[in-house]
Amino acid sequence: MDKLLIAGGIPLSGEVAISGAKNAALPLLCAALLTKEPVTFTNVPHLNDIGTMLKLLAQMGVKVSRETSRICAGDAPKEVPLGDTVTLDASGLNNAVAPYEMVKTMRASILVLGPLLARAGEARVSLPGGCAIGARPVDQHIKGLTAMGAEVGVEQGYVHARATRLKGARLFTDMVTVTGTENLMMAACLAQGETVIENAAREPEVVDLANCLVAMGARISGAGGDVIRIQGVDALHGATHRIMPDRIETGTYLCAAAATGGAIRLTGASATSLDAVIDKLMDTGCDIVAERDAIRIKAPRRLAAVSIRTAPYPAFPTDMQAQFMAINAVADGTAVMRETIFENRFMHAVELIRLGADIKIDGNTAFVTGRPKLDGATVMATDLRASASLVIAGLVAQGETLIERIYHLDRGYEGLEKKLAALGADIRRVK
Ligand code: UD1
């Protein structure tokens, strides 16, 4: 299994391009299930999670067109995606089942539930797996679809939902849920009458999805706020949609530059969806300049520790908590980091401690006291964003850091080691 070997201590410098957003692309690809006409997406990132979603859709009868090239790596020839355009044609949708084997690696597979049910009148979706960052139930998705008139049961590990035609309803989720909001918004597009989603997630990825659905003929207002209104229509049509830049990838590179005392420019990036992250980076002492489609950062010689509390957008994102823990591990002072979204999202802390970090955990709070230096060691990636924090720590640490289980990184960071190498890092993939 591949590992990452990093020789730390080099300040990052130069320029890299940010990819399309994984968390926008996943629901968008599922939205193609809602219509018989082809939907084309550009700026689709090359990620394992995207490959998994495309396979899942293909086995439902969706025609997937993506330019690929066949390469021979050792004994195993494999298809490598070229370009960033994917066209999906769900006119031949013939299997409304998302099997366990495909769903277990990626929780976002639950996003097929709403569109499948709305379009095919039935869906069987295995309960999801994905990152090991807590229980992460899907009860809110089920509650919403039930309120829209679906009959939903959980049988042998599968959510089984049926409805001749969904009916518009007033929906209220117990907590803010991103994929829950997306699932219900997609389902409501083809429901009869008006659906109102209260306590909706305001994440930019929800807005990106709504924009695409509107381009497909949906009638949606309020996305980006906490009340979304959807007037159901009889059918949606094809469209072309460019996926928004990945704000978490952007934030991760900003953190890597900050931690290494570097100065970099990220192109194809948007600062507008990153206010909370940029604010905190400025509090560490970094200089940040937002350009039209790019962001520049210049780090001070030593960062100041910053306390954070994760919460739904527009507050500080849970998906950036681990990367900030790496920053705080080498900053001046003590930071209090509170995780309010997921109950088991400090798994990177024990690995950072192996690199010499001073971290104490008490329930959902981490106390991180910065050290002037970290020391390279062998560490293990436990989930997607945890692995990103280990990469950042490895870039700072003296000597070599070997990161195991980097398949987690391949789920969410396109060409990570190539991009970091382009910024001057000494990083390579080893067996
Ligand atoms: C999405 C993101 C993920 C991010 C998370 C929070 C995608 C593909 N993934 O995940 O990267 O970390 O938002 O910003 O967009 N919950 C329930 N019942 C439900 C649904 C959620 O109890 O039915 C709970 C979860 O366990 C969690 C909280 O609500 O504690 C928020 O989860 P949610 O926003 O749903 O996360 P995801 O949409 O899975």
XYZ file of C-alpha atoms and ligand atoms in Angstrom:
470
model
C 0.000 0.000 0.000
C 1.281 3.460 -0.910
C 2.773 5.729 1.742
C 3.922 9.336 1.652
C 7.478 10.231 2.563
C 8.084 13.868 3.458
C 11.370 15.528 4.360
C 10.206 18.605 6.263
C 11.571 22.044 6.894
C 11.143 23.704 3.497
C 8.976 26.862 3.355
C 6.457 26.459 0.520
C 6.683 28.952 -2.336
C 5.200 29.343 -5.806
C 1.788 28.830 -7.356
C -0.683 25.927 -7.722
C -4.176 25.549 -9.132
C -7.094 24.581 -6.903
C -9.371 21.782 -8.153
C -13.154 21.559 -8.284
C -14.839 20.905 -4.943
C -15.321 17.260 -3.966
C -18.250 18.082 -1.683
C -19.974 20.061 -4.436
C -19.240 17.492 -7.146
C -20.698 14.513 -5.235
C -24.275 15.864 -4.871
C -24.098 17.458 -8.338
C -23.342 14.114 -9.993
C -26.370 12.646 -8.174
C -28.551 15.487 -9.462
C -28.132 14.024 -12.959
C -30.394 11.150 -11.786
C -33.285 13.621 -11.753
C -33.540 13.992 -15.534
C -33.704 11.904 -18.714
C -31.505 14.432 -20.495
C -27.680 14.554 -20.361
C -26.051 16.821 -17.770
C -22.461 17.966 -18.283
C -20.138 18.991 -15.455
C -16.817 20.787 -15.840
C -14.053 21.318 -13.256
C -14.690 17.777 -11.934
C -11.764 16.814 -9.677
C -9.841 13.547 -10.210
C -10.502 11.871 -6.880
C -11.257 8.377 -5.687
C -14.584 9.520 -4.186
C -15.629 10.870 -7.589
C -14.621 7.561 -9.225
C -16.686 5.693 -6.619
C -19.731 7.887 -7.251
C -19.441 7.463 -11.041
C -19.231 3.654 -10.632
C -22.264 3.730 -8.361
C -24.255 5.737 -10.922
C -23.059 3.556 -13.816
C -24.347 0.366 -12.165
C -27.771 2.057 -11.935
C -27.822 2.365 -15.725
C -26.487 5.934 -15.955
C -24.267 6.437 -19.013
C -21.035 8.054 -17.842
C -18.848 9.819 -20.422
C -15.434 10.843 -19.218
C -12.340 11.061 -21.350
C -9.881 8.493 -20.008
C -6.540 7.011 -20.942
C -5.475 3.400 -20.303
C -2.112 3.127 -18.596
C -0.151 0.084 -17.499
C 1.129 0.400 -13.952
C 2.968 -2.856 -13.189
C 0.645 -5.807 -13.847
C -2.554 -3.856 -13.459
C -3.658 -1.708 -16.386
C -5.961 1.037 -15.236
C -8.107 3.822 -16.670
C -6.888 7.276 -15.755
C -9.288 10.192 -16.200
C -8.174 13.000 -18.514
C -9.680 16.464 -18.608
C -12.198 17.714 -16.108
C -15.482 17.159 -17.959
C -18.036 14.466 -17.135
C -21.359 13.949 -18.893
C -24.065 11.837 -17.282
C -27.079 10.498 -19.135
C -29.646 8.904 -16.821
C -32.237 8.199 -19.554
C -31.551 4.464 -19.136
C -31.853 4.408 -15.325
C -32.817 0.800 -14.595
C -31.595 -0.124 -11.132
C -32.539 1.999 -8.128
C -30.169 0.152 -5.783
C -26.952 1.381 -4.192
C -25.266 -1.815 -2.920
C -23.233 -2.102 0.284
C -19.984 -2.959 -1.558
C -20.072 0.423 -3.287
C -21.536 2.538 -0.502
C -19.342 1.286 2.349
C -16.314 3.360 1.360
C -18.180 6.621 0.905
C -20.891 8.079 3.105
C -21.883 10.595 0.417
C -23.474 7.691 -1.517
C -26.597 8.446 0.535
C -27.015 11.411 -1.846
C -28.542 9.089 -4.463
C -31.514 8.396 -2.163
C -33.511 11.601 -2.740
C -33.046 11.866 -6.523
C -33.644 8.123 -7.116
C -36.846 8.159 -5.110
C -38.106 11.311 -6.831
C -37.348 10.054 -10.334
C -37.915 6.275 -10.072
C -40.471 6.115 -7.245
C -38.282 3.684 -5.322
C -34.751 3.469 -3.942
C -32.736 0.938 -1.948
C -29.569 2.447 -0.558
C -27.184 0.689 1.799
C -26.546 2.539 5.042
C -23.294 4.409 4.477
C -19.775 3.972 5.830
C -17.079 6.530 4.969
C -14.702 8.353 7.307
C -14.516 6.932 10.823
C -15.337 10.253 12.464
C -18.383 9.345 14.475
C -21.735 7.616 14.217
C -23.085 9.930 11.479
C -26.662 8.657 11.153
C -29.013 9.491 8.250
C -32.216 9.778 10.300
C -32.819 13.362 9.122
C -32.755 12.319 5.447
C -35.322 9.624 6.264
C -37.459 11.944 8.389
C -37.646 14.506 5.557
C -38.549 12.002 2.849
C -41.190 10.448 5.119
C -42.725 13.894 5.657
C -42.929 14.158 1.854
C -45.108 11.047 1.797
C -42.516 8.343 1.171
C -42.738 4.981 2.863
C -39.269 4.444 4.282
C -37.943 1.467 6.182
C -34.526 0.138 7.125
C -34.219 -3.516 6.084
C -31.063 -5.639 6.299
C -28.777 -2.619 6.361
C -30.573 -0.897 3.493
C -32.791 2.187 3.485
C -35.775 1.219 1.335
C -37.941 4.138 0.216
C -41.064 4.150 -1.960
C -43.407 6.887 -3.205
C -45.515 7.095 -6.350
C -44.920 10.845 -6.305
C -43.453 12.819 -3.429
C -45.593 15.628 -2.014
C -44.278 19.039 -1.046
C -44.054 19.548 2.727
C -42.645 21.763 5.441
C -39.416 20.100 6.603
C -37.420 20.867 9.717
C -34.161 19.093 10.491
C -33.103 18.600 14.135
C -29.570 19.780 13.319
C -27.988 21.451 10.322
C -27.069 18.678 7.903
C -25.316 19.355 4.608
C -26.034 16.172 2.660
C -29.457 15.987 4.357
C -30.355 19.427 2.963
C -28.994 18.438 -0.459
C -30.892 15.139 -0.554
C -34.187 16.769 0.408
C -33.709 19.707 -1.963
C -33.091 17.322 -4.884
C -36.087 15.157 -3.979
C -38.340 18.221 -3.656
C -37.536 19.391 -7.211
C -39.850 16.699 -8.659
C -42.405 16.643 -5.816
C -45.966 17.831 -6.196
C -46.329 21.331 -4.723
C -44.109 23.409 -2.478
C -41.447 22.130 -0.085
C -39.917 24.377 2.552
C -36.680 23.215 4.188
C -36.177 24.992 7.502
C -32.870 24.928 9.389
C -31.238 24.250 6.010
C -27.463 24.024 5.652
C -26.052 27.278 4.227
C -22.822 25.761 2.890
C -21.614 27.126 -0.491
C -21.870 23.568 -1.885
C -25.642 23.666 -1.249
C -25.797 26.883 -3.271
C -23.719 25.359 -6.090
C -26.153 22.432 -6.214
C -29.173 24.757 -6.205
C -27.688 26.796 -9.075
C -27.274 23.649 -11.161
C -30.789 22.412 -10.343
C -32.205 25.805 -11.360
C -30.268 25.542 -14.649
C -31.983 22.137 -15.050
C -35.404 23.776 -14.670
C -35.964 23.480 -10.913
C -37.728 26.281 -9.040
C -35.670 26.968 -5.922
C -35.264 30.100 -3.839
C -33.400 30.838 -0.634
C -30.388 28.514 -1.047
C -27.536 29.946 1.011
C -30.003 30.964 3.722
C -31.559 28.726 6.358
C -34.962 28.483 4.670
C -35.048 26.990 1.162
C -38.274 26.934 -0.866
C -38.746 24.538 -3.745
C -41.757 24.511 -6.082
C -41.943 21.017 -7.546
C -42.007 20.605 -11.337
C -42.989 17.610 -13.497
C -39.579 17.116 -15.104
C -36.086 18.579 -15.195
C -33.940 18.954 -18.308
C -30.233 18.785 -19.183
C -27.704 21.524 -18.387
C -24.006 22.298 -18.218
C -22.521 23.296 -14.886
C -19.043 24.306 -13.724
C -18.247 22.969 -10.240
C -17.104 25.560 -7.673
C -13.486 25.579 -6.428
C -12.723 23.371 -3.438
C -12.696 25.643 -0.386
C -11.293 22.929 1.891
C -8.440 22.121 -0.506
C -7.770 25.878 -0.685
C -7.774 26.173 3.105
C -5.464 23.165 3.422
C -2.808 24.697 1.117
C -3.126 28.021 2.947
C -2.427 26.166 6.212
C 0.525 24.310 4.675
C 2.032 27.619 3.543
C 1.346 29.179 6.949
C 2.874 26.307 8.945
C 6.058 26.172 6.840
C 6.593 29.960 6.933
C 6.012 30.098 3.183
C 4.486 32.407 0.593
C 2.239 30.937 -2.122
C -0.479 31.898 -4.597
C -3.492 29.627 -5.229
C -5.188 30.056 -8.598
C -8.741 29.068 -9.505
C -9.606 29.724 -5.845
C -12.310 31.830 -4.264
C -11.904 33.683 -0.979
C -15.607 34.452 -0.596
C -16.495 31.054 0.882
C -13.468 31.037 3.195
C -14.071 34.028 5.463
C -13.859 32.134 8.766
C -10.668 30.320 7.739
C -8.969 33.419 6.320
C -9.892 35.391 9.438
C -8.203 32.812 11.668
C -5.132 32.645 9.423
C -4.810 36.413 9.669
C -5.009 36.061 13.465
C -1.980 33.746 13.272
C -0.082 36.642 11.687
C -0.338 35.654 8.005
C -0.797 38.252 5.278
C -3.581 37.217 2.907
C -4.645 38.970 -0.278
C -7.772 37.913 -2.167
C -7.576 38.488 -5.919
C -10.400 37.913 -8.404
C -9.773 34.180 -8.908
C -6.752 33.660 -6.704
C -5.527 33.961 -3.128
C -2.045 34.899 -1.952
C -0.649 34.158 1.500
C 2.607 35.116 3.183
C 3.394 33.642 6.573
C 5.328 35.277 9.405
C 8.442 33.649 10.846
C 6.434 32.186 13.778
C 2.655 31.835 13.845
C 0.498 32.884 16.801
C -1.792 30.159 18.214
C -5.492 30.556 17.347
C -8.473 29.089 19.175
C -11.342 27.807 17.066
C -14.811 26.357 17.464
C -16.284 24.394 14.567
C -19.905 24.995 13.550
C -22.033 24.939 10.389
C -21.286 27.509 7.643
C -20.561 30.425 7.753
C -18.721 29.560 10.997
C -15.402 27.720 11.082
C -15.664 24.399 9.136
C -15.095 21.064 10.856
C -13.265 19.995 7.679
C -10.495 22.521 8.533
C -10.137 21.648 12.230
C -7.394 19.041 11.789
C -5.265 21.297 9.582
C -5.468 24.082 12.199
C -4.392 21.618 14.866
C -1.176 21.093 12.863
C -0.722 24.875 12.700
C -1.300 25.278 16.424
C 1.159 22.466 17.124
C 3.993 24.746 15.947
C 2.524 28.158 16.835
C 3.431 30.437 19.717
C 0.980 29.978 22.612
C -1.874 27.659 23.583
C -5.015 27.202 21.501
C -8.364 25.830 22.628
C -10.013 23.898 19.794
C -13.639 22.859 20.171
C -15.274 20.372 17.759
C -19.066 20.676 17.814
C -20.084 18.761 14.648
C -18.602 15.274 14.972
C -18.030 13.411 18.232
C -14.885 11.528 17.222
C -12.859 13.926 15.162
C -9.587 14.238 17.077
C -7.978 11.037 15.816
C -5.146 13.031 14.225
C -4.168 14.339 17.684
C -2.469 11.097 18.774
C -0.554 10.978 15.492
C 0.503 14.634 15.831
C 1.698 13.781 19.350
C 3.928 11.102 17.758
C 5.570 13.955 15.843
C 6.214 15.796 19.106
C 3.083 17.956 19.409
C 1.780 18.956 22.855
C -1.972 18.202 22.748
C -4.410 17.355 25.524
C -7.933 16.200 24.747
C -10.912 16.628 27.058
C -14.143 15.446 25.426
C -14.793 17.640 22.397
C -12.039 20.107 23.303
C -8.349 19.979 22.445
C -5.731 22.121 24.166
C -2.752 22.574 21.874
C 0.449 24.233 23.063
C 2.783 25.106 20.233
C 6.337 23.789 20.137
C 9.154 25.500 18.220
C 9.706 22.273 16.277
C 8.262 18.836 15.483
C 10.273 15.700 14.695
C 9.608 13.338 11.799
C 8.193 9.872 12.591
C 5.944 7.193 11.074
C 2.282 8.109 11.453
C -1.032 6.741 10.244
C -3.767 8.589 8.373
C -7.175 7.841 9.905
C -9.563 9.928 7.793
C -9.425 12.405 4.955
C -8.842 15.680 6.792
C -6.779 13.997 9.536
C -4.352 12.916 6.816
C -4.107 16.500 5.585
C -3.061 17.633 9.057
C -0.330 14.963 9.114
C 0.944 16.158 5.745
C 1.139 19.735 7.076
C 2.923 18.567 10.222
C 5.281 16.449 8.084
C 6.143 19.495 5.943
C 7.190 21.330 9.128
C 8.866 18.501 11.060
C 12.621 18.069 11.119
C 13.762 14.916 9.355
C 11.540 12.414 7.562
C 7.853 11.709 8.174
C 6.294 8.586 6.713
C 2.498 8.662 6.438
C 0.713 5.316 6.118
C -2.798 4.619 4.767
C -2.789 7.562 2.373
C -5.757 6.170 0.454
C -7.691 8.525 2.723
C -5.903 11.467 1.066
C -6.638 10.180 -2.447
C -10.347 10.409 -1.635
C -10.213 14.180 -1.382
C -6.974 15.836 -2.562
C -6.260 15.825 -6.282
C -2.551 15.337 -7.067
C -1.523 16.316 -3.549
C 2.134 15.345 -3.751
C 2.516 16.831 -7.256
C 1.016 20.119 -6.126
C 3.173 20.240 -2.974
C 6.297 19.303 -4.947
C 5.483 22.189 -7.331
C 5.553 24.427 -4.246
C 9.043 23.174 -3.405
C 8.200 20.446 -0.858
C 10.324 17.297 -0.647
C 7.493 14.757 -0.835
C 7.075 11.473 -2.644
C 4.899 8.379 -2.763
C 6.660 5.172 -1.721
C 5.536 1.536 -1.517
C -20.847 17.003 4.975
C -19.526 16.976 4.250
C -18.401 16.721 5.241
C -18.450 17.719 6.383
C -19.849 17.780 7.001
C -20.007 18.879 8.033
C -20.136 16.177 2.040
C -20.087 15.083 1.052
N -19.574 15.930 3.242
O -21.030 15.709 5.547
O -17.159 16.828 4.554
O -17.535 17.351 7.383
O -20.840 17.998 5.983
O -19.717 20.115 7.456
O -20.644 17.243 1.774
N -26.543 14.052 11.469
C -27.496 13.270 12.085
N -28.505 12.731 11.325
C -28.579 12.938 9.978
C -27.623 13.737 9.345
C -26.603 14.280 10.119
O -27.447 13.053 13.298
O -29.506 12.419 9.352
C -25.470 14.665 12.264
C -24.091 14.103 11.940
O -23.829 12.921 12.643
C -23.193 15.259 12.345
C -24.041 16.491 11.991
O -25.372 16.037 11.916
O -22.975 15.228 13.722
C -23.685 17.159 10.691
O -23.552 16.181 9.682
P -23.824 16.483 8.149
O -23.854 17.954 7.896
O -24.994 15.685 7.713
O -22.523 15.881 7.478
P -22.468 15.256 6.047
O -23.509 15.891 5.213
O -22.416 13.783 6.145
